[in-house]
XYZ file of C-alpha atoms in Angstrom:
676
model
C 18.221 -21.872 -23.014
C 15.487 -19.785 -24.613
C 14.758 -16.861 -22.305
C 11.260 -15.333 -22.643
C 12.417 -12.201 -20.799
C 15.010 -11.435 -23.465
C 12.554 -11.488 -26.340
C 10.390 -8.370 -26.741
C 7.138 -8.917 -24.851
C 4.036 -6.940 -24.001
C 2.051 -9.324 -21.792
C 4.310 -10.909 -19.197
C 5.100 -14.474 -20.402
C 4.392 -16.159 -17.063
C 3.715 -19.600 -18.575
C 7.208 -19.844 -20.049
C 8.977 -18.191 -17.142
C 11.386 -20.020 -14.828
C 13.430 -18.629 -11.958
C 16.597 -19.557 -13.868
C 15.642 -17.022 -16.552
C 15.977 -14.009 -14.278
C 19.703 -13.697 -13.653
C 20.761 -13.871 -17.328
C 17.878 -11.529 -18.182
C 19.016 -9.006 -15.578
C 22.609 -9.296 -16.796
C 21.602 -8.617 -20.403
C 19.147 -5.845 -19.501
C 21.712 -4.109 -17.305
C 24.241 -4.189 -20.134
C 21.690 -2.787 -22.559
C 20.640 -0.067 -20.103
C 24.273 0.953 -19.566
C 24.707 1.277 -23.322
C 21.651 3.537 -23.476
C 23.030 5.698 -20.661
C 26.441 5.844 -22.340
C 24.880 7.016 -25.602
C 23.173 9.882 -23.739
C 26.323 10.721 -21.773
C 28.597 10.829 -24.802
C 26.174 12.503 -27.201
C 28.170 15.228 -28.980
C 25.098 17.384 -29.553
C 24.371 20.308 -27.244
C 22.412 19.015 -24.223
C 18.680 19.535 -24.705
C 15.474 18.439 -23.066
C 14.853 15.761 -25.700
C 18.357 14.295 -26.060
C 19.095 14.277 -22.330
C 16.085 14.598 -20.002
C 13.471 12.725 -22.074
C 16.062 10.209 -23.279
C 16.974 9.401 -19.684
C 13.352 8.796 -18.774
C 12.885 6.267 -21.564
C 16.244 4.549 -20.973
C 16.366 1.115 -19.324
C 12.795 0.158 -20.200
C 13.623 -3.550 -20.606
C 15.363 -3.549 -17.222
C 12.335 -1.935 -15.618
C 9.978 -4.556 -17.052
C 12.158 -7.447 -15.856
C 12.558 -5.864 -12.421
C 8.792 -5.396 -12.106
C 8.123 -9.045 -12.890
C 10.831 -10.322 -10.556
C 10.082 -8.211 -7.502
C 6.329 -8.598 -7.880
C 6.809 -12.364 -7.826
C 9.062 -11.986 -4.791
C 6.063 -10.468 -3.005
C 3.197 -12.544 -4.385
C 4.688 -15.941 -5.300
C 8.115 -16.258 -3.744
C 10.286 -19.175 -2.656
C 13.765 -19.606 -1.242
C 15.311 -19.613 -4.719
C 13.715 -16.274 -5.615
C 14.587 -14.801 -2.221
C 18.242 -15.808 -2.557
C 18.318 -14.360 -6.045
C 16.757 -11.118 -4.772
C 19.634 -10.771 -2.305
C 21.994 -11.039 -5.264
C 20.062 -8.874 -7.720
C 19.160 -5.965 -5.415
C 22.764 -4.792 -4.879
C 23.349 -5.013 -8.645
C 20.384 -2.707 -9.261
C 21.442 -0.362 -6.467
C 24.921 -0.159 -8.028
C 23.404 0.570 -11.446
C 21.274 3.336 -9.960
C 24.388 4.829 -8.398
C 26.241 4.497 -11.714
C 23.647 6.822 -13.227
C 23.231 9.417 -10.500
C 26.967 9.550 -9.705
C 27.952 9.802 -13.387
C 29.563 13.261 -13.464
C 29.545 13.833 -17.256
C 25.893 12.758 -17.400
C 24.967 15.064 -14.544
C 26.727 17.967 -16.266
C 24.431 17.448 -19.263
C 21.368 17.366 -16.998
C 22.619 20.426 -15.139
C 23.230 22.273 -18.402
C 19.651 21.640 -19.544
C 18.286 22.621 -16.112
C 20.220 25.901 -16.020
C 19.895 27.026 -19.647
C 16.461 25.881 -20.827
C 13.739 28.466 -21.327
C 11.055 26.627 -19.359
C 8.295 28.751 -20.874
C 8.881 26.714 -24.027
C 8.178 23.475 -22.159
C 4.838 21.950 -21.248
C 3.957 21.681 -17.555
C 4.780 17.973 -17.721
C 8.167 18.669 -19.293
C 8.918 21.309 -16.660
C 8.082 18.796 -13.930
C 10.258 16.117 -15.535
C 13.199 18.523 -15.871
C 12.947 19.563 -12.226
C 12.581 15.989 -11.010
C 15.513 14.700 -13.056
C 17.809 17.427 -11.767
C 16.674 16.889 -8.177
C 17.040 13.137 -8.564
C 20.719 13.562 -9.349
C 21.163 16.174 -6.645
C 19.354 14.051 -4.025
C 21.373 10.993 -4.956
C 24.870 12.348 -4.656
C 25.747 14.081 -7.928
C 27.265 17.035 -6.042
C 29.341 14.876 -3.673
C 33.092 14.372 -3.761
C 34.492 11.114 -5.130
C 35.043 9.672 -1.652
C 31.520 10.675 -0.592
C 30.087 9.112 -3.739
C 31.783 5.828 -2.863
C 30.360 6.040 0.646
C 26.881 6.586 -0.824
C 27.320 3.512 -3.035
C 28.147 1.355 -0.030
C 25.149 2.681 1.902
C 22.733 2.014 -0.960
C 24.136 -1.461 -1.514
C 23.673 -2.340 2.157
C 20.170 -0.858 2.300
C 19.014 -2.849 -0.725
C 19.937 -6.116 1.009
C 18.778 -5.162 4.512
C 15.276 -4.218 3.345
C 14.904 -7.605 1.671
C 16.133 -9.365 4.800
C 13.625 -7.454 6.931
C 10.723 -8.588 4.714
C 11.931 -12.179 4.535
C 12.061 -12.366 8.329
C 8.526 -11.017 8.712
C 7.178 -13.449 6.119
C 8.964 -16.394 7.736
C 7.710 -15.424 11.206
C 4.151 -14.983 9.949
C 4.141 -18.410 8.351
C 5.998 -20.174 11.153
C 3.295 -19.808 13.797
C 0.341 -22.198 13.759
C -2.286 -22.572 16.475
C -3.349 -26.212 16.194
C -6.585 -27.025 18.027
C -8.179 -30.439 18.434
C -10.835 -29.750 21.082
C -14.107 -28.427 19.586
C -14.630 -26.445 22.786
C -11.688 -24.252 21.807
C -13.689 -23.040 18.795
C -16.336 -21.392 20.972
C -17.581 -18.141 19.472
C -16.030 -18.638 16.048
C -18.382 -18.353 13.063
C -18.754 -21.349 10.784
C -16.643 -19.757 8.050
C -13.688 -19.373 10.429
C -14.070 -22.947 11.653
C -14.212 -24.274 8.121
C -11.163 -22.233 7.159
C -9.287 -23.655 10.136
C -10.325 -27.186 9.248
C -9.088 -26.777 5.670
C -5.729 -25.454 6.888
C -5.351 -28.485 9.161
C -6.413 -30.826 6.389
C -3.783 -29.315 4.097
C -1.171 -30.151 6.753
C -2.483 -33.695 7.100
C -3.681 -33.018 10.648
C -6.893 -33.558 12.554
C -8.717 -30.572 14.033
C -8.201 -26.950 13.101
C -5.252 -24.633 12.405
C -5.253 -20.866 12.811
C -2.411 -18.700 11.530
C -1.215 -15.097 11.595
C -2.467 -14.466 8.050
C -5.228 -11.864 8.302
C -8.148 -14.010 7.024
C -7.350 -16.485 9.808
C -6.057 -14.162 12.526
C -8.656 -11.387 12.480
C -11.816 -13.546 12.792
C -10.167 -15.473 15.632
C -9.383 -12.272 17.519
C -12.872 -10.881 16.932
C -14.963 -13.899 17.813
C -13.101 -16.449 19.928
C -14.444 -16.522 23.466
C -11.261 -18.295 24.607
C -9.295 -15.424 26.116
C -6.108 -17.416 26.671
C -6.072 -18.498 23.031
C -6.650 -14.916 21.895
C -3.708 -13.936 24.085
C -1.533 -16.624 22.514
C -2.422 -15.420 19.017
C -1.947 -11.735 19.871
C 1.438 -12.272 21.484
C 2.593 -14.363 18.523
C 1.467 -11.653 16.112
C 2.985 -8.859 18.170
C 6.325 -10.617 18.658
C 7.030 -11.377 15.008
C 10.740 -10.892 14.280
C 11.297 -9.946 17.947
C 12.297 -13.199 19.584
C 16.061 -12.922 19.826
C 16.678 -15.597 17.201
C 17.957 -15.635 13.621
C 14.720 -14.019 12.413
C 14.872 -11.110 14.880
C 14.704 -7.772 13.057
C 15.881 -5.514 15.909
C 19.407 -5.203 14.576
C 18.230 -5.147 10.956
C 15.843 -2.227 11.419
C 18.386 -0.221 13.422
C 20.884 -0.686 10.617
C 18.291 0.389 8.042
C 17.335 3.493 10.012
C 20.971 4.375 10.761
C 22.044 3.994 7.140
C 19.152 6.175 6.009
C 20.227 8.818 8.532
C 23.843 8.624 7.379
C 22.744 8.911 3.765
C 20.629 11.998 4.477
C 23.465 13.690 6.378
C 25.875 12.877 3.592
C 23.540 14.678 1.173
C 23.232 17.721 3.407
C 19.951 17.025 5.199
C 19.383 16.947 8.959
C 17.794 13.499 8.864
C 16.000 11.021 6.625
C 12.605 12.607 7.252
C 13.810 15.993 6.039
C 15.257 14.317 2.925
C 12.024 12.451 2.156
C 9.614 15.298 2.866
C 11.359 17.712 0.545
C 9.379 15.986 -2.211
C 6.061 15.593 -0.422
C 3.025 17.828 -0.091
C 3.829 18.255 3.614
C 7.324 19.584 2.761
C 8.876 19.437 6.279
C 9.000 17.216 9.408
C 7.658 20.176 11.387
C 4.567 20.325 9.174
C 3.982 16.585 9.614
C 4.473 16.892 13.361
C 1.930 19.703 13.565
C -0.515 17.781 11.382
C -0.291 14.719 13.642
C -0.504 16.859 16.790
C -3.631 18.653 15.584
C -5.402 15.388 14.761
C -4.293 13.794 18.024
C -5.754 16.680 20.025
C -9.114 16.016 18.343
C -8.990 12.218 18.579
C -7.349 11.470 21.938
C -10.201 12.587 24.227
C -12.650 10.495 22.169
C -10.268 7.516 22.190
C -9.876 7.628 25.966
C -13.641 7.745 26.427
C -14.001 4.769 24.099
C -11.413 2.726 26.001
C -13.275 3.380 29.248
C -16.526 2.398 27.526
C -14.938 -0.830 26.287
C -13.399 -1.563 29.670
C -16.731 -1.030 31.400
C -18.445 -3.315 28.897
C -15.859 -6.087 29.344
C -16.192 -5.832 33.124
C -19.989 -6.072 33.026
C -19.977 -8.831 30.397
C -17.259 -11.143 31.701
C -15.725 -9.596 34.797
C -12.597 -8.508 32.914
C -10.879 -6.015 35.214
C -7.939 -5.184 32.966
C -8.569 -4.746 29.257
C -5.701 -6.110 27.156
C -4.801 -5.866 23.461
C -6.193 -9.358 22.867
C -9.534 -8.178 24.276
C -9.970 -5.074 22.131
C -11.276 -6.638 18.899
C -13.414 -9.185 20.753
C -15.261 -6.717 22.971
C -15.399 -4.099 20.226
C -17.242 -6.587 18.031
C -19.619 -7.588 20.844
C -20.337 -3.972 21.788
C -20.819 -3.055 18.152
C -23.380 -5.810 17.721
C -25.177 -4.799 20.892
C -25.126 -1.087 20.053
C -26.076 -1.308 16.393
C -27.551 -4.810 16.228
C -24.863 -5.504 13.660
C -22.514 -8.450 13.480
C -19.857 -9.016 10.835
C -21.034 -12.565 10.234
C -24.497 -11.171 9.448
C -23.014 -9.040 6.666
C -20.708 -11.574 5.021
C -23.423 -13.475 3.096
C -24.100 -10.242 1.183
C -20.484 -9.790 0.115
C -19.625 -12.761 -2.069
C -16.317 -11.942 -3.727
C -17.330 -12.356 -7.369
C -20.461 -10.260 -6.812
C -18.476 -7.500 -5.083
C -15.970 -7.582 -7.928
C -18.729 -7.247 -10.524
C -20.291 -4.373 -8.583
C -16.961 -2.626 -8.244
C -16.453 -2.869 -11.995
C -19.971 -1.492 -12.525
C -19.125 1.516 -10.349
C -15.992 2.101 -12.443
C -18.191 1.942 -15.541
C -20.720 4.424 -14.174
C -18.033 6.832 -12.973
C -15.288 6.553 -15.570
C -16.753 4.623 -18.491
C -14.462 1.609 -18.020
C -15.396 -1.963 -18.973
C -13.668 -5.084 -17.630
C -13.643 -8.328 -19.607
C -12.176 -11.506 -18.142
C -9.670 -13.001 -20.571
C -8.445 -16.555 -19.869
C -5.768 -16.205 -22.563
C -3.856 -13.739 -20.376
C -1.028 -15.684 -18.735
C -0.764 -15.353 -14.949
C 1.792 -16.370 -12.324
C -0.672 -18.558 -10.388
C -3.834 -20.408 -11.347
C -5.872 -18.302 -8.889
C -4.918 -15.008 -10.535
C -7.541 -13.588 -12.924
C -6.641 -11.507 -15.981
C -8.900 -8.805 -17.453
C -8.756 -6.530 -20.469
C -9.991 -3.026 -19.707
C -11.585 -0.745 -22.318
C -13.165 2.694 -22.183
C -16.630 3.718 -23.367
C -15.347 4.085 -26.936
C -13.888 0.548 -26.815
C -10.321 1.844 -26.731
C -7.942 -0.546 -24.967
C -6.930 0.981 -21.622
C -5.114 -1.630 -19.537
C -4.439 -5.198 -18.507
C -5.686 -5.859 -14.991
C -4.595 -8.789 -12.790
C -6.483 -9.727 -9.607
C -4.987 -12.050 -6.963
C -7.234 -12.515 -3.937
C -6.298 -15.290 -1.501
C -3.404 -16.090 0.876
C -1.004 -18.935 0.149
C 2.557 -19.931 1.029
C 5.080 -17.588 -0.570
C 2.726 -14.605 -0.602
C 3.335 -11.792 1.851
C 0.537 -10.551 4.058
C -1.585 -7.485 3.437
C -2.934 -5.976 0.243
C -1.256 -3.871 -2.423
C -1.439 -2.577 -5.976
C 1.497 -2.876 -8.333
C 2.418 -2.564 -11.998
C 3.984 -4.879 -14.561
C 4.141 -2.233 -17.262
C 3.872 1.564 -17.005
C 1.827 3.845 -19.226
C 3.715 6.321 -21.396
C 3.828 7.815 -24.882
C 6.687 7.314 -27.286
C 7.011 7.774 -31.032
C 3.309 8.480 -31.392
C 2.175 5.378 -29.514
C 0.359 5.406 -26.180
C 1.685 2.347 -24.329
C -1.019 1.162 -21.972
C -0.327 -0.114 -18.441
C -0.521 -3.583 -16.902
C -1.815 -3.246 -13.347
C -2.260 -5.770 -10.543
C -3.928 -5.846 -7.142
C -2.873 -8.482 -4.613
C -4.937 -9.243 -1.515
C -5.293 -11.877 1.202
C -9.040 -12.415 1.461
C -11.055 -15.208 3.022
C -10.916 -18.328 0.851
C -13.972 -20.206 -0.355
C -14.704 -23.452 1.417
C -16.304 -26.643 0.186
C -19.683 -25.343 1.313
C -19.512 -21.608 0.638
C -17.941 -19.233 -1.871
C -15.493 -16.568 -0.715
C -17.542 -14.322 1.557
C -15.835 -11.069 2.476
C -15.933 -9.184 5.715
C -16.952 -5.573 5.304
C -13.359 -4.603 6.051
C -12.238 -6.824 3.170
C -14.771 -5.100 0.924
C -13.319 -1.669 1.732
C -9.799 -3.064 1.275
C -10.736 -4.307 -2.203
C -12.143 -0.907 -3.147
C -9.035 0.761 -1.709
C -6.632 -1.248 -3.847
C -8.910 -0.830 -6.840
C -8.632 2.939 -6.386
C -4.859 2.598 -6.726
C -5.443 0.411 -9.788
C -7.672 3.054 -11.389
C -4.887 5.583 -10.840
C -2.643 3.271 -12.842
C -5.144 2.208 -15.496
C -6.362 5.718 -16.333
C -2.858 7.168 -16.554
C -2.366 9.456 -19.541
C 1.155 10.888 -19.382
C 4.010 11.180 -21.835
C 6.899 10.139 -19.599
C 6.950 6.860 -17.651
C 8.433 8.286 -14.453
C 5.497 10.715 -14.106
C 2.756 8.240 -14.984
C -0.014 6.740 -12.857
C 0.832 6.369 -9.184
C 4.221 8.099 -9.637
C 3.089 11.008 -7.466
C 4.019 12.428 -4.081
C 3.497 9.726 -1.460
C 1.154 11.873 0.599
C -1.029 12.248 -2.501
C -0.926 8.657 -3.739
C -3.555 7.438 -1.236
C -6.246 9.886 -2.402
C -7.500 7.719 -5.320
C -7.504 4.611 -3.141
C -9.130 6.043 -0.052
C -11.832 7.944 -1.892
C -13.074 4.693 -3.470
C -13.820 3.249 -0.039
C -16.621 5.803 0.350
C -18.829 4.038 -2.208
C -18.939 1.000 0.107
C -21.182 2.967 2.476
C -23.600 4.363 -0.098
C -26.976 2.588 -0.585
C -26.999 3.429 -4.301
C -23.632 1.712 -4.736
C -24.297 -1.205 -2.379
C -27.416 -2.076 -4.380
C -25.093 -2.951 -7.276
C -23.208 -5.724 -5.501
C -24.388 -6.460 -1.964
C -26.630 -9.456 -2.631
C -27.130 -12.576 -0.539
C -25.083 -15.349 -2.107
C -27.883 -17.913 -1.616
C -31.094 -15.952 -2.234
C -29.853 -13.099 -4.415
C -31.692 -10.636 -2.171
C -30.261 -7.117 -2.060
C -28.828 -6.156 1.321
C -31.719 -4.797 3.433
C -31.934 -1.063 4.100
C -31.782 -1.737 7.829
C -28.344 -3.361 7.460
C -27.104 -0.465 5.338
C -28.341 1.967 7.984
C -26.457 0.003 10.634
C -23.284 -0.074 8.543
C -23.451 3.687 8.134
C -24.364 4.286 11.762
C -21.484 2.094 12.944
C -18.934 3.604 10.530
C -17.590 5.893 13.267
C -17.757 3.252 15.995
C -14.654 3.620 18.203
C -13.246 5.987 15.574
C -11.247 7.825 18.199
C -9.317 4.656 19.018
C -8.817 3.836 15.352
C -7.543 7.342 14.593
C -5.134 7.352 17.535
C -3.850 3.943 16.431
C -3.043 5.245 12.944
C -1.479 8.386 14.373
C 0.691 6.252 16.666
C 2.089 4.373 13.657
C 2.895 7.673 11.939
C 4.554 8.996 15.097
C 6.672 5.855 15.399
C 7.721 6.218 11.772
C 8.725 9.849 12.286
C 10.600 8.936 15.467
C 12.722 6.381 13.631
C 13.422 8.717 10.733
C 13.384 12.194 12.270
C 16.583 11.950 14.327
C 19.798 9.933 14.693
C 18.713 6.314 15.370
C 22.315 5.343 16.086
C 21.704 6.375 19.676
C 18.895 3.830 20.107
C 19.968 1.008 22.399
C 16.666 -0.740 23.038
C 14.159 -0.958 20.182
C 11.201 -1.686 22.449
C 12.021 1.133 24.847
C 12.421 3.569 21.957
C 9.130 2.430 20.436
C 7.216 2.818 23.696
C 8.563 6.345 24.148
C 7.641 7.233 20.547
C 4.082 6.003 21.052
C 3.809 8.259 24.096
C 0.264 9.192 25.037
C -1.191 7.214 22.126
C -0.792 3.999 24.147
C -4.349 3.218 25.177
C -3.902 -0.417 26.282
C -1.106 -2.095 28.277
C 2.182 -2.835 26.529
C 3.917 -6.200 26.879
C 7.688 -6.681 26.883
C 7.637 -9.622 24.451
C 5.896 -7.659 21.689
C 7.282 -4.991 19.388
C 5.675 -3.408 16.350
C 8.836 -1.952 14.826
C 10.331 -5.347 14.017
C 7.429 -6.184 11.692
C 6.605 -2.652 10.490
C 7.162 -3.609 6.855
C 5.691 -0.482 5.198
C 8.454 1.724 6.619
C 11.388 -0.703 6.787
C 10.776 -2.762 3.655
C 8.306 -0.729 1.615
C 8.341 2.897 0.545
C 6.615 4.542 3.500
C 9.647 5.600 5.553
C 8.903 9.096 6.913
C 5.650 8.766 4.993
C 3.227 6.704 7.050
C 1.450 9.934 8.006
C 0.305 10.078 4.386
C -2.626 7.736 5.102
C -4.155 10.335 7.422
C -3.030 13.178 5.193
C -4.831 11.563 2.279
C -7.931 11.021 4.433
C -8.244 14.782 4.643
C -8.086 14.903 0.846
C -10.467 12.007 0.277
C -13.096 13.206 2.762
C -13.076 16.656 1.194
C -13.078 15.243 -2.348
C -15.932 12.828 -1.666
C -17.994 15.615 -0.125
C -17.944 17.112 -3.638
C -19.481 13.896 -5.003
C -22.057 13.960 -2.217
C -23.014 17.529 -3.104
C -23.512 16.700 -6.797
C -24.420 12.987 -6.651
C -22.124 10.011 -6.027
C -22.347 8.963 -9.691
C -22.269 12.486 -11.105
C -20.299 12.214 -14.349
C -19.226 15.861 -14.336
C -17.487 15.450 -10.986
C -16.180 12.007 -11.972
C -14.756 13.410 -15.204
C -12.995 16.159 -13.273
C -11.564 13.589 -10.864
C -10.395 11.463 -13.801
C -8.998 14.396 -15.790
C -7.267 16.261 -12.950
C -6.343 13.477 -10.515
C -6.362 9.958 -11.994
C -4.961 10.646 -15.443
C -2.390 13.295 -14.528
C -0.054 11.180 -12.409
C 2.891 13.243 -11.221
C 2.931 15.643 -14.164
C 2.023 18.673 -12.016
C 2.148 19.762 -8.387
C -0.547 17.752 -6.566
C -2.009 20.759 -4.779
C -2.485 22.502 -8.135
C -4.241 19.400 -9.462
C -6.462 19.157 -6.384
C -7.466 22.811 -6.601
C -8.295 22.338 -10.281
C -10.564 19.409 -9.347
C -12.167 20.875 -6.227
C -11.984 24.583 -6.940
C -10.129 25.218 -3.675
C -7.636 23.733 -1.235
C -8.784 20.724 0.851
C -10.710 21.481 4.050
C -9.822 19.206 7.041
C -13.278 19.777 8.496
C -14.797 17.160 6.185
C -12.619 14.437 7.723
C -13.363 15.495 11.309
C -17.084 15.493 10.589
C -16.967 12.116 8.848
C -14.992 10.641 11.740
C -17.475 12.011 14.273
C -14.763 14.146 15.864
C -16.442 17.452 14.991
C -19.867 18.790 14.090
C -20.635 19.844 10.542
C -21.276 23.422 11.653
C -18.308 23.749 14.022
């Protein structure tokens, strides 16, 4: 069988690719990667930066490409065959990773370079790579005894499978639930777009009526607009109880095993807990620093959040006689109060945010800021007919990147939105290899009568993921492991979150916010309302995010082996951040994919941490002009292009001229005055 993954390729050969190609490709790529590692290990020359450290960073490139394709498909276009294969492949990759970091002769070469090299002869990027390579071995067991190394192998093998299982359960639970309605009265309050979406889902199932699911484009409009409180309750409880129903898909045991194994691994390596291990290579540095950061923000946000809950409760009581505000009431009454307070309703905005127009405007902003140009190219093979491929060039027509965009939910695609890479940027043998970047979202689908019209939240989500994509596309590093988004996790959200700011600026909105039927630019009065409502119930939103970070730190900042009841532990971790009643049948931890499946364990705080950075950074644009090329060039040169080649605080200071000031975030969030 001809295997397209085993022939050299630049663009991913999706059209020729079959699931059966992956296992033999992994087998061959693993063998090749081991040979590369062996050649470095047994090199008879004196260990040097080039023959050991740089060589290691370039080793296993084919394996990395194949892994990127496979695991990206497992997130965006999976099936049972791919999922079963992932359970088989992940332990193989974990074992290979251990084979490298627990290779004593190889580590001795790395250690020799680390201890004997005159670092003044190295560039800053080379110094960073040397430090990171040495720490990577150290943090992954190179200094352990043989028996401890074997124990580490077993832990990593188990973790690789458990994280996949966790994600598979959440996906299955999300797709299992369907609210099938046949009575038109049950649609009361829902906008036409939500009704049409529900009708199409039912039609696809061969059913009469309407179907609503737990996928965000279906779930969120239902929770915001449905006047049927009992149906909102049914949806909310289904969403909140995902993977927490005591059946084969329950994640309670899975997540405890993940957290316990992470704790055991950290202790084995000499750390107090997983959080201490993770934060050693973060801007925050220590769990204590994260705890203080969260505490300081909570002190500012909690009084505002409590006032907002009382305001919402009072509004629900006056509107509908609701005496006890529940979680399934929050979005509904928030939306009603928002409309009443600001004369602004989400459905009023959606006609101005047609997906293709927003996409064009977003590209125009990237052109004005960074000189990038995006050209749709139908010859670029994609993994699904809905995915769009673009070639990206700079102002001098130099090729910069391949960009894939995947916008709508479908079976086999996990929920949420994310950016990923199919090929990293790096330099080797005089050639600058350019990256292949993808963003994957779950936005409202077009219907027979209307194109895809985005909610304003979907617009900011698109800009957020595009910020990550810019970080990847503008990468300009020498070594692949330091390129693009390969930065500290509490720094990686800065490029994404800063891009959201342009969604609130009239000068930027004029580029893409046009009525899909008339072409009219969004009226100034709507822009004023968007800006005025930006901080609406911000105290509640901030406390919610802080609660997620606190839960994450609770799971990873101590020994989770002592946890008997996941729900009880979660409720205690949330503490005073619980603003609405809890319900025994719901549990967030069991579907908290970013920390138990993704890479945000002991790192969820980084969203708020990066908000401090992005608010301060964007204030610089506001001072000079939101399309000021001097500021944009500095952001590109010192943030977007540098990747992880230098300490992120040094890069930020070089861009901003000083350390970040938290005051900008507090002012933007309405939690402090500009002069306080």
